PDB file of C-alpha atoms in Angstrom:
ATOM      1  CA  MET A 381       0.216  -6.114  59.461  1.00 45.00           C
ATOM      2  CA  PRO A 382       1.083  -8.804  56.901  1.00 51.00           C
ATOM      3  CA  LYS A 383      -2.386 -10.312  57.414  1.00 50.00           C
ATOM      4  CA  SER A 384      -4.065  -6.998  56.602  1.00 53.00           C
ATOM      5  CA  ILE A 385      -1.933  -6.570  53.489  1.00 50.00           C
ATOM      6  CA  ALA A 386      -2.821 -10.093  52.357  1.00 48.00           C
ATOM      7  CA  ALA A 387      -6.483  -9.401  53.027  1.00 48.00           C
ATOM      8  CA  GLN A 388      -6.368  -6.204  50.980  1.00 49.00           C
ATOM      9  CA  ALA A 389      -4.636  -8.031  48.142  1.00 46.00           C
ATOM     10  CA  ALA A 390      -7.280 -10.750  48.246  1.00 46.00           C
ATOM     11  CA  VAL A 391     -10.071  -8.175  48.166  1.00 44.00           C
ATOM     12  CA  SER A 392      -8.480  -6.273  45.268  1.00 49.00           C
ATOM     13  CA  SER A 393      -7.917  -9.472  43.277  1.00 48.00           C
ATOM     14  CA  ALA A 394     -11.480 -10.544  43.947  1.00 48.00           C
ATOM     15  CA  SER A 395     -12.841  -7.180  42.823  1.00 49.00           C
ATOM     16  CA  ARG A 396     -10.676  -7.111  39.709  1.00 56.00           C
ATOM     17  CA  PRO A 397     -12.939  -9.360  37.577  1.00 59.00           C
ATOM     18  CA  SER A 398     -16.009  -7.421  38.633  1.00 69.00           C
ATOM     19  CA  ALA A 399     -14.293  -4.125  37.734  1.00 75.00           C
ATOM     20  CA  TRP A 400     -13.356  -5.578  34.339  1.00 77.00           C
ATOM     21  CA  ALA A 401     -16.918  -6.787  33.800  1.00 78.00           C
ATOM     22  CA  GLY A 402     -18.263  -3.359  34.745  1.00 78.00           C
ATOM     23  CA  ARG A 403     -15.907  -1.652  32.301  1.00 81.00           C
ATOM     24  CA  LEU A 404     -16.932  -4.121  29.604  1.00 78.00           C
ATOM     25  CA  ALA A 405     -20.616  -3.432  30.291  1.00 81.00           C
ATOM     26  CA  ARG A 406     -20.139   0.342  30.198  1.00 84.00           C
ATOM     27  CA  ASN A 407     -18.235   0.264  26.912  1.00 84.00           C
ATOM     28  CA  ARG A 408     -20.057  -2.665  25.310  1.00 83.00           C
ATOM     29  CA  TRP A 409     -21.039  -0.710  22.189  1.00 88.00           C
ATOM     30  CA  LEU A 410     -17.453   0.425  21.609  1.00 86.00           C
ATOM     31  CA  TYR A 411     -16.186  -3.148  21.955  1.00 86.00           C
ATOM     32  CA  LEU A 412     -18.946  -4.292  19.613  1.00 89.00           C
ATOM     33  CA  MET A 413     -17.777  -1.773  17.003  1.00 91.00           C
ATOM     34  CA  VAL A 414     -14.193  -3.017  17.350  1.00 89.00           C
ATOM     35  CA  LEU A 415     -15.195  -6.681  17.063  1.00 91.00           C
ATOM     36  CA  PRO A 416     -15.576  -6.915  13.220  1.00 91.00           C
ATOM     37  CA  GLY A 417     -12.164  -5.350  12.637  1.00 89.00           C
ATOM     38  CA  LEU A 418     -10.595  -7.542  15.305  1.00 90.00           C
ATOM     39  CA  LEU A 419     -12.124 -10.668  13.789  1.00 93.00           C
ATOM     40  CA  TYR A 420     -10.918  -9.625  10.332  1.00 92.00           C
ATOM     41  CA  PHE A 421      -7.306  -9.346  11.475  1.00 88.00           C
ATOM     42  CA  LEU A 422      -7.467 -12.543  13.506  1.00 91.00           C
ATOM     43  CA  VAL A 423      -8.993 -14.628  10.712  1.00 90.00           C
ATOM     44  CA  PHE A 424      -7.284 -13.172   7.632  1.00 87.00           C
ATOM     45  CA  LYS A 425      -3.989 -11.795   9.005  1.00 81.00           C
ATOM     46  CA  TYR A 426      -2.860 -13.666  12.122  1.00 85.00           C
ATOM     47  CA  TRP A 427      -4.359 -17.133  11.759  1.00 86.00           C
ATOM     48  CA  PRO A 428      -2.868 -17.746   8.265  1.00 80.00           C
ATOM     49  CA  MET A 429       0.627 -16.873   9.568  1.00 82.00           C
ATOM     50  CA  TYR A 430       1.219 -20.496  10.525  1.00 81.00           C
ATOM     51  CA  GLY A 431       1.250 -21.175   6.783  1.00 82.00           C
ATOM     52  CA  ILE A 432       4.707 -19.594   6.408  1.00 84.00           C
ATOM     53  CA  PHE A 433       6.160 -22.923   7.544  1.00 86.00           C
ATOM     54  CA  ILE A 434       5.232 -24.242   4.105  1.00 88.00           C
ATOM     55  CA  ALA A 435       8.211 -22.236   2.822  1.00 89.00           C
ATOM     56  CA  PHE A 436      10.493 -24.657   4.714  1.00 90.00           C
ATOM     57  CA  LYS A 437       8.671 -27.797   3.588  1.00 88.00           C
ATOM     58  CA  ASP A 438       8.130 -29.585   0.290  1.00 88.00           C
ATOM     59  CA  PHE A 439       4.377 -29.222   0.624  1.00 84.00           C
ATOM     60  CA  GLN A 440       2.293 -32.020  -0.839  1.00 83.00           C
ATOM     61  CA  PRO A 441      -1.502 -31.533  -0.642  1.00 78.00           C
ATOM     62  CA  PHE A 442      -2.125 -35.268  -0.260  1.00 81.00           C
ATOM     63  CA  LEU A 443       0.319 -35.518   2.641  1.00 81.00           C
ATOM     64  CA  GLY A 444      -1.011 -32.444   4.387  1.00 80.00           C
ATOM     65  CA  PHE A 445       0.690 -29.590   6.155  1.00 77.00           C
ATOM     66  CA  TRP A 446       2.392 -31.490   8.972  1.00 81.00           C
ATOM     67  CA  ASP A 447       3.358 -34.657   7.113  1.00 82.00           C
ATOM     68  CA  SER A 448       5.022 -32.912   4.159  1.00 85.00           C
ATOM     69  CA  PRO A 449       8.827 -33.368   4.258  1.00 89.00           C
ATOM     70  CA  PHE A 450      10.943 -30.628   5.809  1.00 89.00           C
ATOM     71  CA  VAL A 451      13.506 -29.230   3.328  1.00 89.00           C
ATOM     72  CA  GLY A 452      14.928 -26.241   5.204  1.00 87.00           C
ATOM     73  CA  LEU A 453      16.092 -23.363   3.011  1.00 89.00           C
ATOM     74  CA  LYS A 454      15.816 -25.274  -0.256  1.00 90.00           C
ATOM     75  CA  HIS A 455      13.189 -22.969  -1.785  1.00 88.00           C
ATOM     76  CA  PHE A 456      15.074 -19.822  -0.758  1.00 91.00           C
ATOM     77  CA  GLU A 457      18.255 -21.190  -2.329  1.00 91.00           C
ATOM     78  CA  ARG A 458      16.286 -21.858  -5.486  1.00 89.00           C
ATOM     79  CA  LEU A 459      14.893 -18.313  -5.464  1.00 88.00           C
ATOM     80  CA  PHE A 460      18.252 -16.597  -4.907  1.00 90.00           C
ATOM     81  CA  GLY A 461      20.013 -18.937  -7.321  1.00 89.00           C
ATOM     82  CA  ASP A 462      17.486 -18.399 -10.104  1.00 86.00           C
ATOM     83  CA  PRO A 463      19.066 -16.452 -13.008  1.00 86.00           C
ATOM     84  CA  ASN A 464      15.853 -14.405 -13.178  1.00 86.00           C
ATOM     85  CA  PHE A 465      16.120 -13.251  -9.546  1.00 91.00           C
ATOM     86  CA  VAL A 466      18.226 -10.187 -10.347  1.00 91.00           C
ATOM     87  CA  VAL A 467      15.833  -9.156 -13.128  1.00 91.00           C
ATOM     88  CA  LEU A 468      12.777  -9.710 -10.928  1.00 91.00           C
ATOM     89  CA  PHE A 469      14.274  -7.793  -8.027  1.00 92.00           C
ATOM     90  CA  ARG A 470      15.332  -4.926 -10.297  1.00 93.00           C
ATOM     91  CA  ASN A 471      11.931  -4.641 -11.971  1.00 93.00           C
ATOM     92  CA  THR A 472      10.074  -4.807  -8.653  1.00 92.00           C
ATOM     93  CA  LEU A 473      12.430  -2.292  -7.040  1.00 92.00           C
ATOM     94  CA  ILE A 474      12.122   0.216  -9.886  1.00 93.00           C
ATOM     95  CA  LEU A 475       8.302   0.033  -9.996  1.00 93.00           C
ATOM     96  CA  ALA A 476       8.156   0.369  -6.207  1.00 92.00           C
ATOM     97  CA  ALA A 477      10.467   3.389  -6.342  1.00 92.00           C
ATOM     98  CA  TYR A 478       8.278   4.951  -9.052  1.00 93.00           C
ATOM     99  CA  ASN A 479       5.255   4.550  -6.779  1.00 92.00           C
ATOM    100  CA  ILE A 480       7.042   6.158  -3.829  1.00 92.00           C
ATOM    101  CA  LEU A 481       8.523   9.044  -5.826  1.00 93.00           C
ATOM    102  CA  PHE A 482       5.590   9.907  -8.084  1.00 93.00           C
ATOM    103  CA  PHE A 483       2.419   8.435  -6.584  1.00 93.00           C
ATOM    104  CA  PHE A 484       2.893   8.940  -2.840  1.00 93.00           C
ATOM    105  CA  PRO A 485       3.251  12.767  -2.960  1.00 93.00           C
ATOM    106  CA  LEU A 486       0.291  13.191  -5.330  1.00 94.00           C
ATOM    107  CA  PRO A 487      -2.547  12.606  -2.793  1.00 93.00           C
ATOM    108  CA  ILE A 488      -0.859  15.154  -0.512  1.00 92.00           C
ATOM    109  CA  ILE A 489      -0.735  17.740  -3.303  1.00 92.00           C
ATOM    110  CA  VAL A 490      -4.357  17.098  -4.317  1.00 92.00           C
ATOM    111  CA  ALA A 491      -5.510  17.288  -0.683  1.00 91.00           C
ATOM    112  CA  LEU A 492      -3.720  20.628  -0.255  1.00 90.00           C
ATOM    113  CA  MET A 493      -5.311  21.953  -3.437  1.00 90.00           C
ATOM    114  CA  LEU A 494      -8.781  20.785  -2.390  1.00 89.00           C
ATOM    115  CA  ASN A 495      -8.271  22.328   1.024  1.00 86.00           C
ATOM    116  CA  GLU A 496      -7.664  25.715  -0.617  1.00 84.00           C
ATOM    117  CA  LEU A 497     -11.013  25.650  -2.440  1.00 84.00           C
ATOM    118  CA  ARG A 498     -13.502  27.949  -0.767  1.00 81.00           C
ATOM    119  CA  GLN A 499     -16.628  27.083  -2.779  1.00 85.00           C
ATOM    120  CA  GLU A 500     -18.066  24.010  -1.080  1.00 85.00           C
ATOM    121  CA  LEU A 501     -19.987  22.805  -4.163  1.00 88.00           C
ATOM    122  CA  THR A 502     -16.892  22.932  -6.370  1.00 88.00           C
ATOM    123  CA  LYS A 503     -14.880  21.129  -3.719  1.00 87.00           C
ATOM    124  CA  ARG A 504     -17.429  18.309  -3.455  1.00 89.00           C
ATOM    125  CA  VAL A 505     -17.675  17.895  -7.235  1.00 90.00           C
ATOM    126  CA  VAL A 506     -13.891  17.691  -7.612  1.00 90.00           C
ATOM    127  CA  GLN A 507     -13.635  15.244  -4.718  1.00 89.00           C
ATOM    128  CA  THR A 508     -16.245  12.989  -6.276  1.00 89.00           C
ATOM    129  CA  LEU A 509     -14.515  13.037  -9.650  1.00 91.00           C
ATOM    130  CA  VAL A 510     -11.138  12.083  -8.223  1.00 91.00           C
ATOM    131  CA  TYR A 511     -12.656   9.371  -5.975  1.00 91.00           C
ATOM    132  CA  ILE A 512     -14.534   7.545  -8.750  1.00 92.00           C
ATOM    133  CA  PRO A 513     -11.550   5.749 -10.384  1.00 92.00           C
ATOM    134  CA  HIS A 514     -10.772   3.954  -7.104  1.00 92.00           C
ATOM    135  CA  PHE A 515     -13.986   1.939  -7.436  1.00 92.00           C
ATOM    136  CA  MET A 516     -13.100   0.683 -10.912  1.00 92.00           C
ATOM    137  CA  SER A 517     -11.449  -2.715 -11.234  1.00 92.00           C
ATOM    138  CA  TRP A 518      -8.002  -2.988 -12.777  1.00 93.00           C
ATOM    139  CA  VAL A 519      -9.573  -4.746 -15.759  1.00 94.00           C
ATOM    140  CA  VAL A 520     -11.535  -1.578 -16.536  1.00 94.00           C
ATOM    141  CA  VAL A 521      -8.539   0.697 -15.918  1.00 94.00           C
ATOM    142  CA  VAL A 522      -6.259  -1.339 -18.161  1.00 93.00           C
ATOM    143  CA  GLY A 523      -9.025  -1.494 -20.795  1.00 92.00           C
ATOM    144  CA  ILE A 524      -9.221   2.319 -20.763  1.00 92.00           C
ATOM    145  CA  ALA A 525      -5.426   2.493 -21.095  1.00 92.00           C
ATOM    146  CA  TYR A 526      -5.594   0.180 -24.115  1.00 91.00           C
ATOM    147  CA  MET A 527      -8.227   2.413 -25.719  1.00 90.00           C
ATOM    148  CA  PHE A 528      -5.987   5.443 -25.275  1.00 90.00           C
ATOM    149  CA  LEU A 529      -2.638   3.885 -26.214  1.00 90.00           C
ATOM    150  CA  THR A 530      -3.264   1.249 -28.882  1.00 88.00           C
ATOM    151  CA  THR A 531      -1.868   1.935 -32.338  1.00 84.00           C
ATOM    152  CA  GLU A 532      -5.171   0.988 -33.978  1.00 83.00           C
ATOM    153  CA  GLY A 533      -7.446   3.913 -33.225  1.00 80.00           C
ATOM    154  CA  GLY A 534      -5.906   4.862 -29.880  1.00 83.00           C
ATOM    155  CA  ILE A 535      -6.545   8.496 -28.924  1.00 88.00           C
ATOM    156  CA  MET A 536      -2.884   9.259 -28.136  1.00 89.00           C
ATOM    157  CA  ASN A 537      -1.589   7.822 -31.408  1.00 87.00           C
ATOM    158  CA  GLU A 538      -4.333   9.516 -33.415  1.00 88.00           C
ATOM    159  CA  LEU A 539      -3.305  12.860 -31.911  1.00 89.00           C
ATOM    160  CA  LEU A 540       0.350  12.149 -32.672  1.00 87.00           C
ATOM    161  CA  ALA A 541      -0.499  11.301 -36.282  1.00 87.00           C
ATOM    162  CA  ARG A 542      -2.687  14.394 -36.658  1.00 87.00           C
ATOM    163  CA  PHE A 543       0.140  16.679 -35.539  1.00 86.00           C
ATOM    164  CA  GLY A 544       2.617  15.054 -37.904  1.00 81.00           C
ATOM    165  CA  GLY A 545       4.303  12.657 -35.504  1.00 81.00           C
ATOM    166  CA  GLU A 546       4.847   8.930 -35.769  1.00 85.00           C
ATOM    167  CA  LYS A 547       2.676   6.461 -33.926  1.00 86.00           C
ATOM    168  CA  ILE A 548       4.248   4.835 -30.849  1.00 87.00           C
ATOM    169  CA  ASN A 549       3.412   1.296 -29.829  1.00 88.00           C
ATOM    170  CA  PHE A 550       3.158   2.140 -26.120  1.00 89.00           C
ATOM    171  CA  LEU A 551       1.728  -1.219 -25.073  1.00 88.00           C
ATOM    172  CA  VAL A 552       4.697  -3.317 -26.190  1.00 88.00           C
ATOM    173  CA  SER A 553       7.425  -0.774 -25.459  1.00 87.00           C
ATOM    174  CA  ASN A 554       9.941  -1.475 -22.712  1.00 89.00           C
ATOM    175  CA  GLU A 555      10.633   2.243 -22.363  1.00 90.00           C
ATOM    176  CA  TRP A 556       6.994   3.165 -21.705  1.00 91.00           C
ATOM    177  CA  PHE A 557       5.876   0.218 -19.561  1.00 93.00           C
ATOM    178  CA  ARG A 558       6.832   1.589 -16.132  1.00 93.00           C
ATOM    179  CA  THR A 559       5.552   5.059 -16.956  1.00 93.00           C
ATOM    180  CA  ILE A 560       2.165   3.695 -18.032  1.00 93.00           C
ATOM    181  CA  VAL A 561       1.841   1.431 -14.978  1.00 94.00           C
ATOM    182  CA  THR A 562       2.705   4.278 -12.595  1.00 94.00           C
ATOM    183  CA  ALA A 563       0.327   6.658 -14.385  1.00 94.00           C
ATOM    184  CA  GLU A 564      -2.507   4.127 -14.027  1.00 94.00           C
ATOM    185  CA  VAL A 565      -1.872   3.846 -10.287  1.00 94.00           C
ATOM    186  CA  MET A 566      -1.784   7.635  -9.945  1.00 93.00           C
ATOM    187  CA  TRP A 567      -5.065   8.075 -11.804  1.00 94.00           C
ATOM    188  CA  LYS A 568      -6.874   5.276  -9.973  1.00 94.00           C
ATOM    189  CA  GLU A 569      -5.734   5.746  -6.369  1.00 92.00           C
ATOM    190  CA  THR A 570      -4.863   9.429  -5.931  1.00 92.00           C
ATOM    191  CA  GLY A 571      -8.390  10.494  -5.000  1.00 90.00           C
ATOM    192  CA  TRP A 572      -8.794   7.737  -2.441  1.00 89.00           C
ATOM    193  CA  GLY A 573      -5.448   8.593  -0.877  1.00 88.00           C
ATOM    194  CA  THR A 574      -6.536  12.191  -0.272  1.00 92.00           C
ATOM    195  CA  ILE A 575      -9.183  11.125   2.274  1.00 89.00           C
ATOM    196  CA  ILE A 576      -6.731  10.691   5.146  1.00 89.00           C
ATOM    197  CA  PHE A 577      -4.886  13.926   4.381  1.00 91.00           C
ATOM    198  CA  LEU A 578      -8.140  15.904   4.108  1.00 89.00           C
ATOM    199  CA  ALA A 579      -9.175  14.477   7.470  1.00 88.00           C
ATOM    200  CA  ALA A 580      -5.852  15.609   8.950  1.00 88.00           C
ATOM    201  CA  LEU A 581      -6.245  19.064   7.406  1.00 88.00           C
ATOM    202  CA  SER A 582      -9.703  19.430   8.919  1.00 85.00           C
ATOM    203  CA  GLY A 583      -8.116  19.303  12.363  1.00 84.00           C
ATOM    204  CA  VAL A 584      -5.934  22.376  11.815  1.00 84.00           C
ATOM    205  CA  ASP A 585      -6.998  25.257  14.082  1.00 83.00           C
ATOM    206  CA  PRO A 586      -8.453  28.092  11.900  1.00 83.00           C
ATOM    207  CA  GLN A 587      -7.137  30.640  14.401  1.00 86.00           C
ATOM    208  CA  LEU A 588      -3.614  29.819  13.252  1.00 85.00           C
ATOM    209  CA  TYR A 589      -4.475  31.025   9.749  1.00 85.00           C
ATOM    210  CA  GLU A 590      -6.143  34.163  11.123  1.00 85.00           C
ATOM    211  CA  ALA A 591      -3.043  34.982  13.175  1.00 88.00           C
ATOM    212  CA  ALA A 592      -0.827  34.353  10.148  1.00 86.00           C
ATOM    213  CA  ARG A 593      -2.931  36.680   7.973  1.00 86.00           C
ATOM    214  CA  MET A 594      -2.725  39.379  10.620  1.00 86.00           C
ATOM    215  CA  ASP A 595       1.060  39.022  10.522  1.00 83.00           C
ATOM    216  CA  GLY A 596       0.984  39.516   6.750  1.00 84.00           C
ATOM    217  CA  ALA A 597       1.572  35.915   5.640  1.00 84.00           C
ATOM    218  CA  ASN A 598       0.242  35.113   2.178  1.00 85.00           C
ATOM    219  CA  ARG A 599      -1.384  31.788   1.186  1.00 83.00           C
ATOM    220  CA  LEU A 600       1.916  30.181   0.238  1.00 85.00           C
ATOM    221  CA  ARG A 601       3.527  31.053   3.565  1.00 87.00           C
ATOM    222  CA  GLN A 602       0.451  29.790   5.436  1.00 86.00           C
ATOM    223  CA  LEU A 603       0.746  26.542   3.512  1.00 85.00           C
ATOM    224  CA  TRP A 604       4.442  26.172   4.293  1.00 87.00           C
ATOM    225  CA  HIS A 605       4.422  27.226   7.960  1.00 85.00           C
ATOM    226  CA  ILE A 606       0.998  25.986   9.145  1.00 86.00           C
ATOM    227  CA  THR A 607      -0.612  23.418   6.852  1.00 87.00           C
ATOM    228  CA  LEU A 608       2.358  21.195   6.058  1.00 88.00           C
ATOM    229  CA  PRO A 609       3.676  21.050   9.658  1.00 88.00           C
ATOM    230  CA  ALA A 610       0.157  20.157  10.816  1.00 87.00           C
ATOM    231  CA  ILE A 611       0.029  17.035   8.615  1.00 88.00           C
ATOM    232  CA  ARG A 612       3.728  16.146   8.758  1.00 89.00           C
ATOM    233  CA  SER A 613       3.213  13.340  11.291  1.00 88.00           C
ATOM    234  CA  THR A 614       0.429  11.853   9.139  1.00 89.00           C
ATOM    235  CA  ILE A 615       2.672  11.946   6.066  1.00 91.00           C
ATOM    236  CA  ILE A 616       5.521  10.212   7.895  1.00 91.00           C
ATOM    237  CA  ILE A 617       3.309   7.479   9.370  1.00 90.00           C
ATOM    238  CA  LEU A 618       1.726   6.722   5.992  1.00 90.00           C
ATOM    239  CA  LEU A 619       5.148   6.678   4.344  1.00 91.00           C
ATOM    240  CA  ILE A 620       6.420   4.176   6.903  1.00 90.00           C
ATOM    241  CA  LEU A 621       3.360   1.983   6.381  1.00 87.00           C
ATOM    242  CA  ARG A 622       3.796   2.289   2.620  1.00 89.00           C
ATOM    243  CA  LEU A 623       7.374   1.017   2.897  1.00 88.00           C
ATOM    244  CA  GLY A 624       5.991  -2.130   4.525  1.00 86.00           C
ATOM    245  CA  HIS A 625       4.396  -2.952   1.159  1.00 85.00           C
ATOM    246  CA  PHE A 626       7.345  -1.675  -0.849  1.00 86.00           C
ATOM    247  CA  LEU A 627       7.727  -4.814  -2.973  1.00 85.00           C
ATOM    248  CA  ASP A 628       3.970  -5.290  -3.445  1.00 85.00           C
ATOM    249  CA  THR A 629       3.602  -3.806  -6.902  1.00 83.00           C
ATOM    250  CA  GLY A 630       0.183  -5.361  -7.459  1.00 81.00           C
ATOM    251  CA  PHE A 631      -0.435  -8.582  -9.332  1.00 87.00           C
ATOM    252  CA  GLU A 632      -3.600  -7.876 -11.279  1.00 90.00           C
ATOM    253  CA  GLN A 633      -2.492  -4.647 -12.946  1.00 91.00           C
ATOM    254  CA  ILE A 634       0.965  -5.928 -13.917  1.00 92.00           C
ATOM    255  CA  PHE A 635      -0.439  -9.246 -15.137  1.00 91.00           C
ATOM    256  CA  LEU A 636      -2.939  -7.481 -17.403  1.00 91.00           C
ATOM    257  CA  MET A 637      -0.283  -5.148 -18.805  1.00 92.00           C
ATOM    258  CA  LEU A 638       2.299  -7.868 -19.478  1.00 91.00           C
ATOM    259  CA  ASN A 639       2.951  -9.304 -22.921  1.00 87.00           C
ATOM    260  CA  ALA A 640       5.810 -11.091 -24.644  1.00 85.00           C
ATOM    261  CA  MET A 641       7.462  -7.818 -25.696  1.00 88.00           C
ATOM    262  CA  ASN A 642       7.587  -6.009 -22.353  1.00 88.00           C
ATOM    263  CA  ARG A 643       8.084  -8.977 -20.022  1.00 88.00           C
ATOM    264  CA  GLU A 644      11.774  -8.132 -19.651  1.00 90.00           C
ATOM    265  CA  VAL A 645      10.934  -4.951 -17.708  1.00 91.00           C
ATOM    266  CA  GLY A 646       7.466  -5.928 -16.447  1.00 90.00           C
ATOM    267  CA  GLU A 647       7.960  -9.307 -14.785  1.00 91.00           C
ATOM    268  CA  VAL A 648       7.884  -8.815 -11.006  1.00 91.00           C
ATOM    269  CA  PHE A 649       7.751 -11.150  -8.001  1.00 89.00           C
ATOM    270  CA  ASP A 650       3.950 -11.230  -7.943  1.00 88.00           C
ATOM    271  CA  THR A 651       3.580 -12.337 -11.564  1.00 89.00           C
ATOM    272  CA  TYR A 652       6.556 -14.702 -11.241  1.00 88.00           C
ATOM    273  CA  VAL A 653       4.929 -16.407  -8.251  1.00 86.00           C
ATOM    274  CA  TYR A 654       1.745 -16.884 -10.263  1.00 87.00           C
ATOM    275  CA  SER A 655       3.412 -18.234 -13.398  1.00 83.00           C
ATOM    276  CA  VAL A 656       6.012 -20.446 -11.679  1.00 79.00           C
ATOM    277  CA  GLY A 657       4.484 -21.203  -8.299  1.00 75.00           C
ATOM    278  CA  ILE A 658       0.690 -21.156  -8.372  1.00 74.00           C
ATOM    279  CA  SER A 659       0.149 -22.328 -11.983  1.00 77.00           C
ATOM    280  CA  GLN A 660       2.500 -25.262 -11.489  1.00 80.00           C
ATOM    281  CA  GLY A 661       1.295 -26.096  -7.993  1.00 79.00           C
ATOM    282  CA  GLN A 662       4.599 -25.180  -6.299  1.00 83.00           C
ATOM    283  CA  TYR A 663       3.022 -23.734  -3.169  1.00 85.00           C
ATOM    284  CA  SER A 664       6.130 -23.969  -1.017  1.00 88.00           C
ATOM    285  CA  PHE A 665       8.168 -21.955  -3.481  1.00 88.00           C
ATOM    286  CA  SER A 666       5.403 -19.344  -3.735  1.00 87.00           C
ATOM    287  CA  THR A 667       5.322 -19.038   0.044  1.00 87.00           C
ATOM    288  CA  ALA A 668       9.113 -18.614   0.145  1.00 89.00           C
ATOM    289  CA  VAL A 669       8.901 -15.696  -2.298  1.00 89.00           C
ATOM    290  CA  GLY A 670       6.101 -14.121  -0.273  1.00 86.00           C
ATOM    291  CA  LEU A 671       8.075 -14.528   2.954  1.00 88.00           C
ATOM    292  CA  PHE A 672      11.112 -12.898   1.351  1.00 90.00           C
ATOM    293  CA  LYS A 673       8.995  -9.887   0.353  1.00 89.00           C
ATOM    294  CA  SER A 674       7.551  -9.646   3.855  1.00 87.00           C
ATOM    295  CA  ILE A 675      10.991  -9.707   5.469  1.00 90.00           C
ATOM    296  CA  VAL A 676      12.185  -6.920   3.169  1.00 90.00           C
ATOM    297  CA  GLY A 677       9.096  -4.882   4.055  1.00 89.00           C
ATOM    298  CA  LEU A 678       9.634  -5.468   7.783  1.00 88.00           C
ATOM    299  CA  ILE A 679      13.256  -4.319   7.554  1.00 91.00           C
ATOM    300  CA  LEU A 680      12.242  -1.165   5.682  1.00 90.00           C
ATOM    301  CA  VAL A 681       9.535  -0.366   8.257  1.00 90.00           C
ATOM    302  CA  VAL A 682      11.936  -0.801  11.196  1.00 91.00           C
ATOM    303  CA  VAL A 683      14.651   1.309   9.551  1.00 91.00           C
ATOM    304  CA  ALA A 684      12.215   4.057   8.507  1.00 89.00           C
ATOM    305  CA  ASN A 685      10.603   4.111  11.951  1.00 89.00           C
ATOM    306  CA  ASN A 686      13.983   4.456  13.674  1.00 89.00           C
ATOM    307  CA  LEU A 687      14.976   7.265  11.306  1.00 88.00           C
ATOM    308  CA  ALA A 688      11.688   9.050  11.987  1.00 86.00           C
ATOM    309  CA  LYS A 689      12.281   8.864  15.736  1.00 85.00           C
ATOM    310  CA  LYS A 690      15.839  10.063  15.297  1.00 85.00           C
ATOM    311  CA  PHE A 691      14.515  13.196  13.590  1.00 79.00           C
ATOM    312  CA  GLY A 692      12.014  13.854  16.380  1.00 79.00           C
ATOM    313  CA  GLU A 693       8.876  12.239  14.912  1.00 78.00           C
ATOM    314  CA  GLU A 694       6.640   9.742  16.690  1.00 79.00           C
ATOM    315  CA  GLY A 695       6.814   6.828  14.256  1.00 77.00           C
ATOM    316  CA  ILE A 696       4.374   3.921  14.411  1.00 79.00           C
ATOM    317  CA  TYR A 697       5.675   2.242  17.577  1.00 76.00           C
TER     318      TYR A 697
END
C-alpha cells in the first residue's frame, strides 16, 4: 500500500509540470496581455524598492550605494526636528483633506448625472468635454488659471471691477491658495475619474429599475436604493486606494502655483523635497521624506480597509 501511494505521488508530481505547461499554452494570449503590466510593476515599482535603504545611509554618488556610510535614523531625526516640519505636515494634510472632501465625491456625482442622460449623443458630447482637461499638462492648467485670476486683465478681476467690486490678487493670497489648487484638480481630473464609476453603473441590472418603477419609485428613490448601493463597493475600494496616496498632493501643480507670498500655506513635502533634497543633492534626506509619506499612506490603507471590513464591505485584501 505505501508503495502504491508513493507511485501515485511520483506520477502526480511528474505530471504537474506538463499540466502547468498545458495551462500556459491554452492561456498564452491572456498571459501575453498581462506581461506588459507585470513588467511595468516589476521594473518601476518593485525593483526600485531596494533604494529605500538610502534613507538610512549618507549616500555619496562617488562611493556608491553599498559603500556609503550607514547613519541609521539621522535623516528622519532631521526631518522631524526641522522647525518647518509642522508647517509642511499641516499644509500637506489640509490640501489632502480638501482633495478627499471636495474632489473625490465629484466624479461620482458627475457619473450619476451622466448615467441619467437618455440622449446618447448628448451624453457622449458631455463625456468628451469633461475628459479633455485630463490630457492637458499642469503647465497649461496653471497658465489658464493665471489668465483667469491675474489682476492685470484677468477675467475674474475684470468681472469684479465691472460690477463695482475691488480686484483680488488671488495668485499671491494665502486665503485663496488652497481653494484655487483644489479647483484646478477638480476641473482637470473629474472627467477622468468618472470612467470607473460609469463602468460600474453599466453593470447594474436594468430589471431592477423596471421593478422599482412598477412599485412607484421615482428617479431619486431609484438612485438612492438601486444605483448607489450598486457602486458602493467601487466607491469604498477607490477611497481606500486614494488614502494610500493621501500625502501625495502633486509636485508639479504646487510648484507652479508657489511664490514668495503664498509659500507659507503652499509649501508641502513634495516641493520641500525638491528645494532642499534634490536641488542640493541630498538624496538620502529626500528618500527619508518619501519613505515617511509611504508609511503614513500604508497605515491609512490598513486602517481604512479594516474599517470597511468591519462594516461588512470587502475591502482590498
